[in-house]
Structures are given as C-alpha cells and as structure tokens.
Coordinates of C-alpha atoms and ligand atoms in Angstrom, one line a residue:
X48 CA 6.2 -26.2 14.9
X49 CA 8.2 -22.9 13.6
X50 CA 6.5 -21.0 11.2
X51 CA 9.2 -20.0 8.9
X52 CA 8.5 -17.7 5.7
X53 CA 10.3 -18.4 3.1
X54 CA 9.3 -16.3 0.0
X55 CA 12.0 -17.9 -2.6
X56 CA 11.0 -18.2 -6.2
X57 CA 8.1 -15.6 -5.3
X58 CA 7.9 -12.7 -7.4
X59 CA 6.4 -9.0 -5.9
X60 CA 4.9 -5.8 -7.3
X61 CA 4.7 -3.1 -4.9
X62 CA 3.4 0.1 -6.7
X63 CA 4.8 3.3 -4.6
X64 CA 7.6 1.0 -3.5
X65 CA 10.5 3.8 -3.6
X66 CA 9.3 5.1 -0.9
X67 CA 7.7 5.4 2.5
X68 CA 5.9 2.6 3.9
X69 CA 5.7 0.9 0.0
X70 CA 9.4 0.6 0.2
X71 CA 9.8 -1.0 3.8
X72 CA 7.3 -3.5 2.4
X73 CA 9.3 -4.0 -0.7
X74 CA 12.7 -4.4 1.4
X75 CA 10.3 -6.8 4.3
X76 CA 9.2 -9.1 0.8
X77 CA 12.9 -9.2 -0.5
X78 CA 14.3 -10.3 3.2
X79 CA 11.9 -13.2 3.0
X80 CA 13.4 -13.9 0.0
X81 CA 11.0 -12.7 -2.7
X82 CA 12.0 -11.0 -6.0
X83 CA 10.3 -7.7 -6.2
X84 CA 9.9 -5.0 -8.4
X85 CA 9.0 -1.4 -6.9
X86 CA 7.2 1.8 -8.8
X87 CA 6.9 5.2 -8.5
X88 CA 4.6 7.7 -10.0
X89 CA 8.5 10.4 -11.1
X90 CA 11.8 9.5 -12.5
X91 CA 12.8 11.8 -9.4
X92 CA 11.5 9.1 -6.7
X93 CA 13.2 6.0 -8.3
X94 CA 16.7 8.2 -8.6
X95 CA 16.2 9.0 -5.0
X96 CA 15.7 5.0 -3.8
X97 CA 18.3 2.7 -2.5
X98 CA 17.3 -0.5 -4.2
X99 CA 20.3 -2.0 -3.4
X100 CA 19.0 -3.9 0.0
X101 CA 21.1 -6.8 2.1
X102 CA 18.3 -9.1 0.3
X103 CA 19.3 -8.0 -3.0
X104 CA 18.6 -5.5 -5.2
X105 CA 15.0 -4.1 -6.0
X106 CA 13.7 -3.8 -9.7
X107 CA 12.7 0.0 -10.3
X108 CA 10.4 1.0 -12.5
X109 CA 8.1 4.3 -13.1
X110 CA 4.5 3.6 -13.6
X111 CA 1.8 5.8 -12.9
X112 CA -1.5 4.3 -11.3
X113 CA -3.9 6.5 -12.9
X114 CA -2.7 5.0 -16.2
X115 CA -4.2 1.7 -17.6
X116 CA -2.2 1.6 -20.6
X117 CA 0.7 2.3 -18.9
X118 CA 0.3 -0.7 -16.2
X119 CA -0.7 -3.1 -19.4
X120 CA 2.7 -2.5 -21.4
X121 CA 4.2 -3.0 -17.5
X122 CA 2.6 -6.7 -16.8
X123 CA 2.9 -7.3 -20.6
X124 CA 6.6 -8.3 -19.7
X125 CA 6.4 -9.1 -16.2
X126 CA 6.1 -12.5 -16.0
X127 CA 5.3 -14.4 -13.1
X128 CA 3.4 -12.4 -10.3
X129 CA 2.6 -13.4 -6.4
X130 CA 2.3 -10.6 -4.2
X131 CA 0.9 -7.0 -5.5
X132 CA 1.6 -4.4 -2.5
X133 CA -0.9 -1.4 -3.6
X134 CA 1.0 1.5 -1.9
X135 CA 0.8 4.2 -3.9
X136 CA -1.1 7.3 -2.8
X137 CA -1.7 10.9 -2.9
X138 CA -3.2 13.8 -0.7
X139 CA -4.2 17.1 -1.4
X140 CA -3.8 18.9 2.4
X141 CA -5.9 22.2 3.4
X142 CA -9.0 21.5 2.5
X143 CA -8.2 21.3 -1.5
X144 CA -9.7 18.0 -2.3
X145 CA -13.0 20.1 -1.6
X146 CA -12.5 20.9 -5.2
X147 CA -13.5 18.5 -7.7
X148 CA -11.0 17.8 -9.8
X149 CA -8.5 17.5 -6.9
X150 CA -11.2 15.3 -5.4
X151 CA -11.5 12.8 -8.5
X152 CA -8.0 13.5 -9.2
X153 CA -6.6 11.5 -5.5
X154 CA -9.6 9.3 -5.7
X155 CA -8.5 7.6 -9.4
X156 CA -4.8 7.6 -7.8
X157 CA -5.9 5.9 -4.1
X158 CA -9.0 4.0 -4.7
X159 CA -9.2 3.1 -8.8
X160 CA -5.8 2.8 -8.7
X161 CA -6.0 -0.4 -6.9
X162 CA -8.6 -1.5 -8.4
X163 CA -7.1 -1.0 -12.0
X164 CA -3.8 -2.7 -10.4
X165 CA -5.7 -5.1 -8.6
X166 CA -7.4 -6.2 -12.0
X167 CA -5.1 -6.1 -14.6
X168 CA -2.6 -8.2 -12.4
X169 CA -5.2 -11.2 -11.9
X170 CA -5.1 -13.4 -14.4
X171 CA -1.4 -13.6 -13.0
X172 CA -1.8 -14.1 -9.6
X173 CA -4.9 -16.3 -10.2
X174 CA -1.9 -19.1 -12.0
X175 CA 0.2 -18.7 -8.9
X176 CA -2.8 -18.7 -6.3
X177 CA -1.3 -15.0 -4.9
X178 CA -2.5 -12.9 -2.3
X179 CA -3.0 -8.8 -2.4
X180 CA -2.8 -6.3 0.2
X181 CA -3.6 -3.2 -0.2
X182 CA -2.8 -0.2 1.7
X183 CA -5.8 1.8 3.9
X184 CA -5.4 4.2 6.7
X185 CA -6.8 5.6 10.0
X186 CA -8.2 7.5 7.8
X187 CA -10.9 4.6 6.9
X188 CA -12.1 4.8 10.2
X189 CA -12.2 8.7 11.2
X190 CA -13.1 11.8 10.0
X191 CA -10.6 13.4 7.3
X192 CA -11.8 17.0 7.3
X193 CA -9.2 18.7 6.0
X194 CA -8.7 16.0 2.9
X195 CA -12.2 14.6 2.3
X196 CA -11.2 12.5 -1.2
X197 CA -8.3 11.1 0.7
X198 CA -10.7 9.6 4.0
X199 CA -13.2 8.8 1.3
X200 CA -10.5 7.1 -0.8
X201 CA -9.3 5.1 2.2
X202 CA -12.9 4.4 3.6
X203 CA -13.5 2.9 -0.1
X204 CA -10.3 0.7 0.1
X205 CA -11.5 -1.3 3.2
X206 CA -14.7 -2.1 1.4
X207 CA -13.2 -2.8 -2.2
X208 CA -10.7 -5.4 -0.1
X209 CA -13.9 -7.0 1.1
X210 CA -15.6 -7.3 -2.1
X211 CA -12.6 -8.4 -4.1
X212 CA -11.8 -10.9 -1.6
X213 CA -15.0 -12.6 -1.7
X214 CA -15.2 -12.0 -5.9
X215 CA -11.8 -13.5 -6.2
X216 CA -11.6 -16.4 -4.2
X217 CA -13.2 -18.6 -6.7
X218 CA -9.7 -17.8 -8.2
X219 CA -7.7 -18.3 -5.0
X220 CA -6.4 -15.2 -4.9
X221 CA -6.3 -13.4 -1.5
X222 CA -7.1 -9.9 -0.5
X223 CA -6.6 -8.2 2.5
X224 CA -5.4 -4.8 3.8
X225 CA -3.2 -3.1 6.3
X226 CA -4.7 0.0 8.0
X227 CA -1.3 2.0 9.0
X228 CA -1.5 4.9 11.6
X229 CA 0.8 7.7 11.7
X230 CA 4.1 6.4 9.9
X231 CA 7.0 9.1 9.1
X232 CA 7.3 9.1 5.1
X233 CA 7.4 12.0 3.1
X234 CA 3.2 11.7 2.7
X235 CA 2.7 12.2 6.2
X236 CA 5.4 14.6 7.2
X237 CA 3.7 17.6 7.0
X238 CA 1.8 16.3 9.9
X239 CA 4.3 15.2 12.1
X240 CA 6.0 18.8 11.5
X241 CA 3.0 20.7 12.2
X242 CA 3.5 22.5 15.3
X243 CA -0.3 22.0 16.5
X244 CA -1.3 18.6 15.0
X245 CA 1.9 17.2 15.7
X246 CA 1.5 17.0 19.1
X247 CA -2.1 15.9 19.6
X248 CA -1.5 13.3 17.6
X249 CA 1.6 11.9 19.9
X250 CA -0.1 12.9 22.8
X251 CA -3.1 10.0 21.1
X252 CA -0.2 7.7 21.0
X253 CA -0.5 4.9 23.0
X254 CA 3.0 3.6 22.2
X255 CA 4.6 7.3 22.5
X256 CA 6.9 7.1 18.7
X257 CA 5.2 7.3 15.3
X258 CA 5.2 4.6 13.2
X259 CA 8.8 3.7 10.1
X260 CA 8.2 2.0 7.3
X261 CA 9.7 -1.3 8.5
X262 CA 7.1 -1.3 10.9
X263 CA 4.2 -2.1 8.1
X264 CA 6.5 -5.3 6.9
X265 CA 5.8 -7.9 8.9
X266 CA 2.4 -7.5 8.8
X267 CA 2.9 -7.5 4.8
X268 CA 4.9 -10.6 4.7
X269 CA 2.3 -12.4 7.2
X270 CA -0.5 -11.2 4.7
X271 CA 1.2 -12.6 1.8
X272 CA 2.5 -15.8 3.7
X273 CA 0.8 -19.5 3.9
X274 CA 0.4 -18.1 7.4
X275 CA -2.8 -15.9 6.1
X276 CA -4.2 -18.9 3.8
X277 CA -7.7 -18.8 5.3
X278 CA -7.1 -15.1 5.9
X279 CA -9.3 -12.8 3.3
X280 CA -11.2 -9.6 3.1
X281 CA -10.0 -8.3 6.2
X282 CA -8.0 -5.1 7.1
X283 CA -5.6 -5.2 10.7
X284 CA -4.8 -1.5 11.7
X285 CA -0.8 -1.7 12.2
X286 CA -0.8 2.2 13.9
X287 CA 0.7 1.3 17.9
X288 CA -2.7 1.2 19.4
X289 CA -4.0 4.8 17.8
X290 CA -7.6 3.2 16.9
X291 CA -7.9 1.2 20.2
X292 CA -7.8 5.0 22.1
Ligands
NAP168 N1 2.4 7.8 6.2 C1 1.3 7.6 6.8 O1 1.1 8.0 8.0 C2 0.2 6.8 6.2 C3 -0.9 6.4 7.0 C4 -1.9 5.6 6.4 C5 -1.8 5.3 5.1 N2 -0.8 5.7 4.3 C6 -0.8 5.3 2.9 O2 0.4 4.6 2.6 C7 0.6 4.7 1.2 C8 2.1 5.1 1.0 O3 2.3 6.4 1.4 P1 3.6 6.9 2.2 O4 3.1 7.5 3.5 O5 4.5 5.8 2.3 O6 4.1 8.1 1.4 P2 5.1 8.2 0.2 O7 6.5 7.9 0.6 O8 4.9 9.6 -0.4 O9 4.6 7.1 -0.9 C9 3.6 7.4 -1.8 C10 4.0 6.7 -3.1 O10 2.9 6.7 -4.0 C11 3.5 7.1 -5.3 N3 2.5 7.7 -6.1 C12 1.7 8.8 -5.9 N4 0.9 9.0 -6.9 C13 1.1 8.0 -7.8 C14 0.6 7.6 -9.0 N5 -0.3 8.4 -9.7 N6 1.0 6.5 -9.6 C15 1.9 5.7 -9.0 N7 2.5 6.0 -7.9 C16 2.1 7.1 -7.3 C17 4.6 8.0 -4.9 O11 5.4 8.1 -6.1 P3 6.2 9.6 -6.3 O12 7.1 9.7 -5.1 O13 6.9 9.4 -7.6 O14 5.2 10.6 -6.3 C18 5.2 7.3 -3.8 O15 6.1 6.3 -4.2 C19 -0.4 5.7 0.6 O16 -1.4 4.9 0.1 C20 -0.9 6.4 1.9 O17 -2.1 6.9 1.7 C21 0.2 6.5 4.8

C-alpha cells in the first residue's frame, strides 16, 4: 500500500523557521500540505526569509524563545496547533560559553526553550493528538569542547525528548527528535569556513557533501506523519553517516 502524507488542514509552528535547517522543515511541512507559521528571534531574520514557497506562503512571526510571555500572547491567537518544530538555537564559539552567563544564556535559548515551547503549546496539541520534534545535534553524542553549554544543551535535548514523550503520551501527543550532523546554515558556517576544522570534518564524511536544510525535511515530515504513530521518545541522527564513523 503507498504511504502518502498528506498534511492538509494541519497547522505548524516551527520556532527558528526563517532560517537554516528550521526553514527547510517549514517549506518540507508546507509541501505536504500543512499551514505553518515560522519565528525568528530579529526583525532582521524574518525581512531576510522567502516565505513565499511553491506550497504557499509561510506565516512570519518574531518571537524570542527565552521569553514566556512573549510565546503566551503568540499561542493566545494561534488557534489550532499540530506540529511544533523546535529549531531555534544559539552558540557562543571559542570557548565563551565557559563563562556563565554565556553558558545559562544558550542553555535557556537551546534546552528551556523547548521546554517552555514544548509546554505552553500542549494543551493545543493534546486536542489535535500532535506530534513534536525537536531539534538535537552530533553534538549530543560527542564532545563539544570549544562550546560546552551548546553540547550540554544538545545532550539535555535527547533526554528531555525521552521524558516528555513518556510524560505526554497519556495526552497523545508525540515527541521525538532529529539529531542533524553538519548542515550549511548560517549557525554552522563558521565551521565549514574554517580552514583547519573544515576539512577534518569532510574528510569524517562518509557521504563526502555536508548536509542543506532540505535534507532534515523528510525526516520531519515522517516524524510528524501517521507514519511515526507508535514512534515516540526517540532521536534518528540525519548527518550522512557522521555518527556511524
Ligand atoms: N547547522 C548545523 O550543522 C546544526 C547541526 C546540529 C544541530 N543544529 C541545530 O539546528 C537548529 C537550527 O540551527 P541552524 O543551523 O539552522 O542555524 P540558523 O539558521 O542560525 O537558525 C537558528 C535559528 O534560531 C533562531 N534563534 C536564535 N535564538 C533565538 C531565540 N532566543 N528565540 C527564538 N529564536 C532564536 C534564529 O533566529 P535569528 O536569526 O533571528 O537569530 C534562527 O532562526 C539549532 O537548534 C542548532 O543547534 C544545527
């Protein structure tokens, strides 16, 4: 029988959705037919994003992760919700998360962030029986010397998926998570560009190319999908075979 995803009449949130691998999500959910709204943290971002897609055009709204009130007012008007995508994110890069402000600072952003999204959007995706996914990293799995909050933050997200999958399914709501490896958005640039990680990191490669954007949307739709309806708690590395070396 073909398995055939059709996401009409299903609304999406995808916080950190006007860019990067948030927004190849957000365009993967609209092809499927879903109506989704995207945020980012700066007026800048949303100016910068084509939201007009072939699938329609994307809802863009700012909304910062870190504040509660903020996301309240947000899903005060939403309406119905379905799918919340949990892709925004922050780093602080040579070695400044070893300070602690910067270090609580990308931990309320990356981990509480989700959590306060994951939360206040609940009692909507609870009346629609949703699913969440939220976004981790490599970073879960290895060491993150240079950016310590950030491994810690992703590390955190992999166990928070766990626990709010088996806390939430009493309310048939899903949760899983998407473990991306080295995907070229504006986050991860620096790394790419960097004349002596750049390489190493390729030369780990097994598939030889880093990862786009649109490469994280399938697996996002799949998550979301009556596909994944015994899936929960569970987090699949999409990263062309960089964990598996
Ligand atoms: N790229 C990779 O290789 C990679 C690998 C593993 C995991 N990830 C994760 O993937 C997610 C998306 O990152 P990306 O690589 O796609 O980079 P990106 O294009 O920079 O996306 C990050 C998004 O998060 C938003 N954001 C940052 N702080 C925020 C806040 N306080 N409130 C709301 N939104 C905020 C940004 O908005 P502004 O643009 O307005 O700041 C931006 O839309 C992150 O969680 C990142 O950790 C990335």
């Amino acid at each position: 029988m073909a398995h055939v995803i059709d996401f009409s009449g299903k609304r999406a949130l995808v916080t950190g959705g006007a860019s990067g691998i948030g927004y190849g999500i957000a365009v993967a959910l609209a092809e499927a037919g879903a109506e989704v709204t995207i945020t980012a943290r700066s007026e800048e971002s949303l100016a910068a994003c084509e939201t007009k897609t072939p699938y329609g055009e994307l809802e863009a709204v700012r909304l910062d992760v870190a504040d509660d009130k903020a996301i309240d007012t947000l899903l005060e008007d939403f309406g119905d919700l379905d799918f919340l995508v949990n892709s925004a994110g922050t780093i602080v890069r040579a070695g400044g998360e070893y300070e602690i402000a910067k270090f609580q600072h990308v931990m309320d952003i990356n981990l509480t962030g989700t959590l306060r999204m994951c939360h206040a959007c609940l009692p909507k995706l609870a009346m629609r029986r949703g699913a969440v996914v939220n976004i981790a990293s490599m970073m879960s799995y290895f060491a993150a010397p240079h950016a310590p909050a950030y491994g810690a933050s992703k590390t955190a997200i992999v166990s928070l998926t766990r626990s709010l999958a088996v806390a939430w399914a009493e309310h048939h709501v899903r949760i899983n998570a998407i473990a991306p490896g080295w995907i070229d958005t504006k986050l991860a640039r620096p790394a790419l560009e960097d004349p002596d990680r750049g390489p190493k990191i390729m030369a780990r490669l097994p598939m030889k190319r880093w990862g786009t954007p649109a490469d994280m949307g399938g697996t996002a739709v799949f998550l979301c999908s009556p596909d994944a309806a015994y899936l929960t708690g569970v987090t699949i590395p999409v990263d062309g075979g960089y964990s598996a070396m």
